[in-house]
PDB file of C-alpha atoms in Angstrom:
ATOM      1  CA  ALA A   1    -150.534  70.645  65.734  1.00 65.00           C
ATOM      2  CA  GLN A   2    -150.366  67.937  68.374  1.00 76.00           C
ATOM      3  CA  LYS A   3    -147.302  68.187  70.563  1.00 92.00           C
ATOM      4  CA  ILE A   4    -147.331  64.500  71.488  1.00 96.00           C
ATOM      5  CA  THR A   5    -148.922  61.870  69.262  1.00 96.00           C
ATOM      6  CA  GLN A   6    -149.597  58.294  70.260  1.00 97.00           C
ATOM      7  CA  THR A   7    -151.126  56.575  67.242  1.00 96.00           C
ATOM      8  CA  GLN A   8    -152.077  53.273  68.893  1.00 96.00           C
ATOM      9  CA  PRO A   9    -155.276  53.645  70.941  1.00 94.00           C
ATOM     10  CA  GLY A  10    -155.112  49.999  72.001  1.00 95.00           C
ATOM     11  CA  MET A  11    -152.730  47.075  71.670  1.00 96.00           C
ATOM     12  CA  PHE A  12    -152.631  43.416  72.594  1.00 97.00           C
ATOM     13  CA  VAL A  13    -149.467  41.510  73.422  1.00 97.00           C
ATOM     14  CA  GLN A  14    -148.927  37.923  74.437  1.00 98.00           C
ATOM     15  CA  GLU A  15    -147.477  37.378  77.892  1.00 97.00           C
ATOM     16  CA  LYS A  16    -143.656  37.086  77.844  1.00 97.00           C
ATOM     17  CA  GLU A  17    -143.373  38.800  74.456  1.00 98.00           C
ATOM     18  CA  ALA A  18    -141.944  42.265  73.797  1.00 98.00           C
ATOM     19  CA  VAL A  19    -144.091  45.199  72.707  1.00 98.00           C
ATOM     20  CA  THR A  20    -143.344  48.664  71.336  1.00 98.00           C
ATOM     21  CA  LEU A  21    -145.585  51.638  72.079  1.00 98.00           C
ATOM     22  CA  ASP A  22    -145.176  54.517  69.644  1.00 98.00           C
ATOM     23  CA  CYS A  23    -144.723  58.181  70.486  1.00 98.00           C
ATOM     24  CA  THR A  24    -143.846  61.089  68.222  1.00 98.00           C
ATOM     25  CA  TYR A  25    -143.384  64.653  69.388  1.00 97.00           C
ATOM     26  CA  ASP A  26    -143.122  68.161  68.042  1.00 96.00           C
ATOM     27  CA  THR A  27    -141.001  70.896  69.575  1.00 93.00           C
ATOM     28  CA  SER A  28    -138.761  73.771  68.577  1.00 91.00           C
ATOM     29  CA  ASP A  29    -136.899  73.638  71.893  1.00 89.00           C
ATOM     30  CA  GLN A  30    -133.315  72.374  71.788  1.00 89.00           C
ATOM     31  CA  SER A  31    -133.520  71.205  75.390  1.00 88.00           C
ATOM     32  CA  TYR A  32    -136.460  69.005  76.291  1.00 91.00           C
ATOM     33  CA  GLY A  33    -137.266  65.808  78.127  1.00 93.00           C
ATOM     34  CA  LEU A  34    -139.434  62.841  77.254  1.00 95.00           C
ATOM     35  CA  PHE A  35    -141.246  60.732  79.822  1.00 95.00           C
ATOM     36  CA  TRP A  36    -143.359  57.604  79.860  1.00 96.00           C
ATOM     37  CA  TYR A  37    -146.005  57.014  82.505  1.00 96.00           C
ATOM     38  CA  LYS A  38    -148.132  53.981  83.296  1.00 97.00           C
ATOM     39  CA  GLN A  39    -151.692  54.385  84.551  1.00 96.00           C
ATOM     40  CA  PRO A  40    -153.253  51.151  85.833  1.00 96.00           C
ATOM     41  CA  SER A  41    -156.987  50.801  86.340  1.00 94.00           C
ATOM     42  CA  SER A  42    -156.581  52.156  89.877  1.00 94.00           C
ATOM     43  CA  GLY A  43    -155.789  55.532  88.312  1.00 93.00           C
ATOM     44  CA  GLU A  44    -152.419  56.571  89.720  1.00 93.00           C
ATOM     45  CA  MET A  45    -149.677  57.891  87.462  1.00 94.00           C
ATOM     46  CA  ILE A  46    -146.500  55.801  87.680  1.00 94.00           C
ATOM     47  CA  PHE A  47    -143.257  57.139  86.205  1.00 92.00           C
ATOM     48  CA  LEU A  48    -141.450  54.577  84.040  1.00 95.00           C
ATOM     49  CA  ILE A  49    -138.573  56.126  82.127  1.00 94.00           C
ATOM     50  CA  TYR A  50    -136.993  59.420  81.050  1.00 93.00           C
ATOM     51  CA  GLN A  51    -134.927  60.518  78.041  1.00 94.00           C
ATOM     52  CA  GLY A  52    -133.256  63.902  77.762  1.00 92.00           C
ATOM     53  CA  SER A  53    -132.842  65.541  74.370  1.00 92.00           C
ATOM     54  CA  TYR A  54    -129.063  65.644  74.768  1.00 91.00           C
ATOM     55  CA  ASP A  55    -128.732  62.055  75.946  1.00 88.00           C
ATOM     56  CA  GLU A  56    -126.871  60.059  73.317  1.00 85.00           C
ATOM     57  CA  GLN A  57    -127.747  56.651  74.660  1.00 90.00           C
ATOM     58  CA  ASN A  58    -131.242  55.236  74.850  1.00 91.00           C
ATOM     59  CA  ALA A  59    -132.611  55.124  78.380  1.00 92.00           C
ATOM     60  CA  THR A  60    -133.262  51.784  80.051  1.00 93.00           C
ATOM     61  CA  GLU A  61    -135.000  50.944  83.333  1.00 92.00           C
ATOM     62  CA  GLY A  62    -135.346  47.238  83.975  1.00 95.00           C
ATOM     63  CA  ARG A  63    -137.764  45.796  81.399  1.00 97.00           C
ATOM     64  CA  TYR A  64    -138.428  49.252  79.948  1.00 97.00           C
ATOM     65  CA  SER A  65    -136.295  50.888  77.291  1.00 97.00           C
ATOM     66  CA  LEU A  66    -136.828  53.994  75.249  1.00 96.00           C
ATOM     67  CA  ASN A  67    -136.019  53.924  71.532  1.00 96.00           C
ATOM     68  CA  PHE A  68    -135.066  57.559  70.986  1.00 96.00           C
ATOM     69  CA  GLN A  69    -134.701  58.747  67.396  1.00 96.00           C
ATOM     70  CA  LYS A  70    -134.128  62.470  67.628  1.00 95.00           C
ATOM     71  CA  ALA A  71    -134.091  63.261  63.902  1.00 94.00           C
ATOM     72  CA  ARG A  72    -137.435  61.497  63.484  1.00 96.00           C
ATOM     73  CA  LYS A  73    -138.760  63.034  66.730  1.00 96.00           C
ATOM     74  CA  SER A  74    -139.843  59.695  68.083  1.00 97.00           C
ATOM     75  CA  ALA A  75    -139.519  58.204  71.557  1.00 97.00           C
ATOM     76  CA  ASN A  76    -140.996  54.731  71.513  1.00 98.00           C
ATOM     77  CA  LEU A  77    -141.346  52.664  74.677  1.00 98.00           C
ATOM     78  CA  VAL A  78    -140.248  49.046  74.494  1.00 98.00           C
ATOM     79  CA  ILE A  79    -141.460  46.656  77.164  1.00 98.00           C
ATOM     80  CA  SER A  80    -139.645  43.338  77.156  1.00 96.00           C
ATOM     81  CA  ALA A  81    -141.046  40.069  78.537  1.00 96.00           C
ATOM     82  CA  SER A  82    -144.574  41.423  79.060  1.00 97.00           C
ATOM     83  CA  GLN A  83    -146.380  40.488  82.256  1.00 97.00           C
ATOM     84  CA  LEU A  84    -150.092  40.449  83.054  1.00 97.00           C
ATOM     85  CA  GLY A  85    -149.494  43.363  85.414  1.00 97.00           C
ATOM     86  CA  ASP A  86    -148.343  45.478  82.480  1.00 98.00           C
ATOM     87  CA  SER A  87    -151.957  45.799  81.318  1.00 98.00           C
ATOM     88  CA  ALA A  88    -152.655  49.529  81.702  1.00 97.00           C
ATOM     89  CA  MET A  89    -152.795  52.877  79.914  1.00 97.00           C
ATOM     90  CA  TYR A  90    -149.407  54.229  78.866  1.00 98.00           C
ATOM     91  CA  PHE A  91    -148.763  57.921  78.316  1.00 97.00           C
ATOM     92  CA  CYS A  92    -145.892  59.633  76.591  1.00 97.00           C
ATOM     93  CA  ALA A  93    -145.165  63.157  77.824  1.00 96.00           C
ATOM     94  CA  MET A  94    -142.747  65.964  77.003  1.00 95.00           C
ATOM     95  CA  ARG A  95    -141.269  68.706  79.119  1.00 92.00           C
ATOM     96  CA  GLU A  96    -140.218  71.859  77.278  1.00 88.00           C
ATOM     97  CA  ARG A  97    -138.485  74.922  78.660  1.00 81.00           C
ATOM     98  CA  ASN A  98    -140.804  77.058  76.519  1.00 76.00           C
ATOM     99  CA  ALA A  99    -143.809  75.506  78.278  1.00 77.00           C
ATOM    100  CA  GLY A 100    -142.673  76.436  81.756  1.00 79.00           C
ATOM    101  CA  ASN A 101    -141.091  73.010  82.233  1.00 82.00           C
ATOM    102  CA  MET A 102    -144.526  71.477  82.613  1.00 88.00           C
ATOM    103  CA  LEU A 103    -145.530  68.179  81.012  1.00 92.00           C
ATOM    104  CA  THR A 104    -147.578  67.857  77.821  1.00 94.00           C
ATOM    105  CA  PHE A 105    -149.197  64.438  77.436  1.00 96.00           C
ATOM    106  CA  GLY A 106    -150.210  62.308  74.492  1.00 96.00           C
ATOM    107  CA  GLY A 107    -153.594  60.653  74.282  1.00 95.00           C
ATOM    108  CA  GLY A 108    -152.317  57.326  75.576  1.00 97.00           C
ATOM    109  CA  THR A 109    -152.202  53.697  74.489  1.00 97.00           C
ATOM    110  CA  ARG A 110    -154.155  50.987  76.268  1.00 97.00           C
ATOM    111  CA  LEU A 111    -152.030  47.854  76.489  1.00 98.00           C
ATOM    112  CA  MET A 112    -153.649  44.517  77.188  1.00 98.00           C
ATOM    113  CA  VAL A 113    -151.462  41.520  77.975  1.00 98.00           C
ATOM    114  CA  LYS A 114    -152.956  38.137  77.066  1.00 97.00           C
ATOM    115  CA  PRO A 115    -152.086  35.043  79.121  1.00 95.00           C
TER     116      PRO A 115
ATOM    117  CA  ASN B   1    -146.004  59.575 103.962  1.00 62.00           C
ATOM    118  CA  ALA B   2    -144.178  62.091 101.809  1.00 71.00           C
ATOM    119  CA  GLY B   3    -145.834  62.983  98.552  1.00 92.00           C
ATOM    120  CA  VAL B   4    -148.702  64.903  97.022  1.00 96.00           C
ATOM    121  CA  THR B   5    -152.020  64.824  98.865  1.00 96.00           C
ATOM    122  CA  GLN B   6    -155.246  65.682  97.088  1.00 97.00           C
ATOM    123  CA  THR B   7    -158.603  66.153  98.763  1.00 96.00           C
ATOM    124  CA  PRO B   8    -161.351  65.223  98.284  1.00 97.00           C
ATOM    125  CA  LYS B   9    -161.013  61.958  96.333  1.00 96.00           C
ATOM    126  CA  PHE B  10    -164.568  62.155  95.023  1.00 97.00           C
ATOM    127  CA  GLN B  11    -167.005  65.036  94.667  1.00 97.00           C
ATOM    128  CA  VAL B  12    -170.402  65.602  93.097  1.00 97.00           C
ATOM    129  CA  LEU B  13    -171.416  69.195  92.383  1.00 97.00           C
ATOM    130  CA  LYS B  14    -174.506  70.800  90.978  1.00 97.00           C
ATOM    131  CA  THR B  15    -174.162  73.098  88.006  1.00 98.00           C
ATOM    132  CA  GLY B  16    -173.288  76.584  89.165  1.00 97.00           C
ATOM    133  CA  GLN B  17    -171.786  75.568  92.497  1.00 97.00           C
ATOM    134  CA  SER B  18    -168.236  76.501  93.388  1.00 96.00           C
ATOM    135  CA  MET B  19    -165.643  74.457  95.184  1.00 96.00           C
ATOM    136  CA  THR B  20    -161.931  74.172  95.890  1.00 98.00           C
ATOM    137  CA  LEU B  21    -159.813  71.118  95.198  1.00 98.00           C
ATOM    138  CA  GLN B  22    -156.960  70.941  97.652  1.00 98.00           C
ATOM    139  CA  CYS B  23    -153.384  69.931  96.854  1.00 98.00           C
ATOM    140  CA  ALA B  24    -150.515  69.806  99.329  1.00 97.00           C
ATOM    141  CA  GLN B  25    -146.946  68.514  99.012  1.00 96.00           C
ATOM    142  CA  ASP B  26    -144.290  68.056 101.677  1.00 94.00           C
ATOM    143  CA  MET B  27    -141.231  67.629  99.461  1.00 92.00           C
ATOM    144  CA  ASN B  28    -140.351  71.330  99.232  1.00 91.00           C
ATOM    145  CA  HIS B  29    -140.943  71.218  95.478  1.00 92.00           C
ATOM    146  CA  GLU B  30    -140.910  74.540  93.662  1.00 92.00           C
ATOM    147  CA  TYR B  31    -143.143  73.528  90.780  1.00 93.00           C
ATOM    148  CA  MET B  32    -146.782  72.546  91.172  1.00 95.00           C
ATOM    149  CA  SER B  33    -149.436  71.991  88.542  1.00 96.00           C
ATOM    150  CA  TRP B  34    -153.009  70.916  87.953  1.00 97.00           C
ATOM    151  CA  TYR B  35    -154.139  68.609  85.157  1.00 97.00           C
ATOM    152  CA  ARG B  36    -157.482  67.252  84.112  1.00 98.00           C
ATOM    153  CA  GLN B  37    -158.050  63.876  82.508  1.00 97.00           C
ATOM    154  CA  ASP B  38    -161.217  63.238  80.547  1.00 94.00           C
ATOM    155  CA  PRO B  39    -162.320  59.641  79.812  1.00 87.00           C
ATOM    156  CA  GLY B  40    -159.964  57.839  77.435  1.00 82.00           C
ATOM    157  CA  MET B  41    -157.684  60.852  77.063  1.00 86.00           C
ATOM    158  CA  GLY B  42    -154.363  62.125  78.252  1.00 91.00           C
ATOM    159  CA  LEU B  43    -153.810  64.756  80.913  1.00 95.00           C
ATOM    160  CA  ARG B  44    -154.198  68.424  80.003  1.00 96.00           C
ATOM    161  CA  LEU B  45    -152.561  71.242  81.925  1.00 95.00           C
ATOM    162  CA  ILE B  46    -154.942  73.691  83.616  1.00 97.00           C
ATOM    163  CA  HIS B  47    -152.691  75.977  85.681  1.00 97.00           C
ATOM    164  CA  TYR B  48    -149.215  75.786  87.085  1.00 95.00           C
ATOM    165  CA  SER B  49    -146.879  77.535  89.511  1.00 95.00           C
ATOM    166  CA  VAL B  50    -143.093  77.775  89.551  1.00 92.00           C
ATOM    167  CA  GLY B  51    -142.949  79.121  93.088  1.00 92.00           C
ATOM    168  CA  ALA B  52    -144.916  80.795  95.850  1.00 94.00           C
ATOM    169  CA  GLY B  53    -146.727  83.849  94.531  1.00 95.00           C
ATOM    170  CA  ILE B  54    -146.263  82.866  90.869  1.00 95.00           C
ATOM    171  CA  THR B  55    -148.953  81.203  88.760  1.00 96.00           C
ATOM    172  CA  ASP B  56    -149.590  80.845  85.060  1.00 95.00           C
ATOM    173  CA  GLN B  57    -152.184  79.394  82.717  1.00 95.00           C
ATOM    174  CA  GLY B  58    -151.903  76.071  80.969  1.00 94.00           C
ATOM    175  CA  GLU B  59    -153.787  74.654  78.010  1.00 92.00           C
ATOM    176  CA  VAL B  60    -157.306  74.661  79.510  1.00 95.00           C
ATOM    177  CA  PRO B  61    -157.538  77.389  82.194  1.00 97.00           C
ATOM    178  CA  ASN B  62    -161.062  78.695  81.608  1.00 96.00           C
ATOM    179  CA  GLY B  63    -163.407  78.226  84.565  1.00 96.00           C
ATOM    180  CA  TYR B  64    -160.590  77.625  87.031  1.00 97.00           C
ATOM    181  CA  ASN B  65    -158.635  79.800  89.413  1.00 97.00           C
ATOM    182  CA  VAL B  66    -155.447  79.138  91.384  1.00 97.00           C
ATOM    183  CA  SER B  67    -153.215  80.831  93.919  1.00 96.00           C
ATOM    184  CA  ARG B  68    -149.928  79.839  95.546  1.00 97.00           C
ATOM    185  CA  SER B  69    -149.443  81.579  98.869  1.00 97.00           C
ATOM    186  CA  THR B  70    -147.129  78.891 100.289  1.00 96.00           C
ATOM    187  CA  THR B  71    -144.664  76.408  98.795  1.00 95.00           C
ATOM    188  CA  GLU B  72    -146.710  73.488 100.115  1.00 96.00           C
ATOM    189  CA  ASP B  73    -150.225  74.282  98.886  1.00 97.00           C
ATOM    190  CA  PHE B  74    -151.743  74.848  95.460  1.00 98.00           C
ATOM    191  CA  PRO B  75    -155.568  74.875  95.564  1.00 98.00           C
ATOM    192  CA  LEU B  76    -157.683  74.791  92.409  1.00 98.00           C
ATOM    193  CA  ARG B  77    -160.973  76.706  92.489  1.00 98.00           C
ATOM    194  CA  LEU B  78    -163.932  75.999  90.276  1.00 96.00           C
ATOM    195  CA  LEU B  79    -165.789  79.284  90.066  1.00 91.00           C
ATOM    196  CA  SER B  80    -169.144  78.079  88.695  1.00 96.00           C
ATOM    197  CA  ALA B  81    -169.175  74.355  87.948  1.00 97.00           C
ATOM    198  CA  ALA B  82    -170.367  73.154  84.561  1.00 97.00           C
ATOM    199  CA  PRO B  83    -170.997  69.583  83.311  1.00 97.00           C
ATOM    200  CA  SER B  84    -168.008  70.025  80.960  1.00 96.00           C
ATOM    201  CA  GLN B  85    -165.806  70.137  84.048  1.00 97.00           C
ATOM    202  CA  THR B  86    -166.679  66.548  84.921  1.00 97.00           C
ATOM    203  CA  SER B  87    -163.249  64.941  84.935  1.00 97.00           C
ATOM    204  CA  VAL B  88    -160.478  63.466  87.036  1.00 97.00           C
ATOM    205  CA  TYR B  89    -158.133  66.138  88.376  1.00 98.00           C
ATOM    206  CA  PHE B  90    -154.494  65.464  89.153  1.00 97.00           C
ATOM    207  CA  CYS B  91    -152.104  67.674  91.049  1.00 97.00           C
ATOM    208  CA  ALA B  92    -148.368  67.220  90.461  1.00 95.00           C
ATOM    209  CA  SER B  93    -145.203  68.694  91.927  1.00 94.00           C
ATOM    210  CA  SER B  94    -141.523  68.658  91.015  1.00 91.00           C
ATOM    211  CA  TYR B  95    -138.210  70.377  91.585  1.00 85.00           C
ATOM    212  CA  GLY B  96    -137.596  73.077  89.011  1.00 73.00           C
ATOM    213  CA  GLY B  97    -135.207  72.876  86.095  1.00 66.00           C
ATOM    214  CA  GLN B  98    -134.076  70.350  83.536  1.00 64.00           C
ATOM    215  CA  GLY B  99    -132.894  66.778  83.702  1.00 64.00           C
ATOM    216  CA  ALA B 100    -134.609  63.658  84.889  1.00 64.00           C
ATOM    217  CA  ILE B 101    -136.533  65.539  87.531  1.00 70.00           C
ATOM    218  CA  GLY B 102    -139.323  63.545  89.020  1.00 74.00           C
ATOM    219  CA  TYR B 103    -142.898  64.710  88.801  1.00 88.00           C
ATOM    220  CA  THR B 104    -144.885  63.350  91.734  1.00 91.00           C
ATOM    221  CA  PHE B 105    -148.603  63.010  91.097  1.00 94.00           C
ATOM    222  CA  GLY B 106    -151.407  62.964  93.605  1.00 96.00           C
ATOM    223  CA  SER B 107    -153.944  60.152  93.512  1.00 95.00           C
ATOM    224  CA  GLY B 108    -156.546  62.300  91.780  1.00 96.00           C
ATOM    225  CA  THR B 109    -159.948  63.842  92.495  1.00 97.00           C
ATOM    226  CA  ARG B 110    -162.900  62.454  90.565  1.00 97.00           C
ATOM    227  CA  LEU B 111    -165.367  65.291  90.025  1.00 97.00           C
ATOM    228  CA  THR B 112    -168.867  64.911  88.632  1.00 97.00           C
ATOM    229  CA  VAL B 113    -170.972  67.969  87.814  1.00 97.00           C
ATOM    230  CA  VAL B 114    -174.703  67.292  87.408  1.00 97.00           C
TER     231      VAL B 114
END
């Protein structure tokens, strides 16, 4: 079974609108962390936001927020007020103690922002 | 600049050749790891290390070898390159443990095996 599933291979969003990128995960660990990374066309991996499994409040970092629904095992990324520079690949990843605290990545979502 | 340094940035190998991808970090991070990213896909873990002298296999370890003799360096060796190893390779490092620990990624090595 996939550990991290991102069901949207590609998405379009109009500039200045909000967009939600989906991520579901599978783990038997009680303590785990969820991350979102952005990969622009230049190729580097840019950390966006983190949510711990015991965090009761959804994480926010500027225009990024994480909609964490633990019972449903989902950790969706919400980008508000999209900008042209947000066009990139977005990866959801999970860190599990049982996996040596290394990251497991989803397949990614390509976001394209339209002017 | 502090961070994770990967060399080379680009490499073309012939099938059967061997080579070492270098990774060095100057942040005194305990954890280091190697990932590969195939076109249009996410990153997959090859090997990782939780400290000097300790290494372990990830999801796709076959055809690769690692060692960790110092905290700073974590080289990845391709023993006998195959076209299936054509990929972009990322090295990452982090402090150990739980919480919002940052994983710092190198800029990647683009490897083509012909």
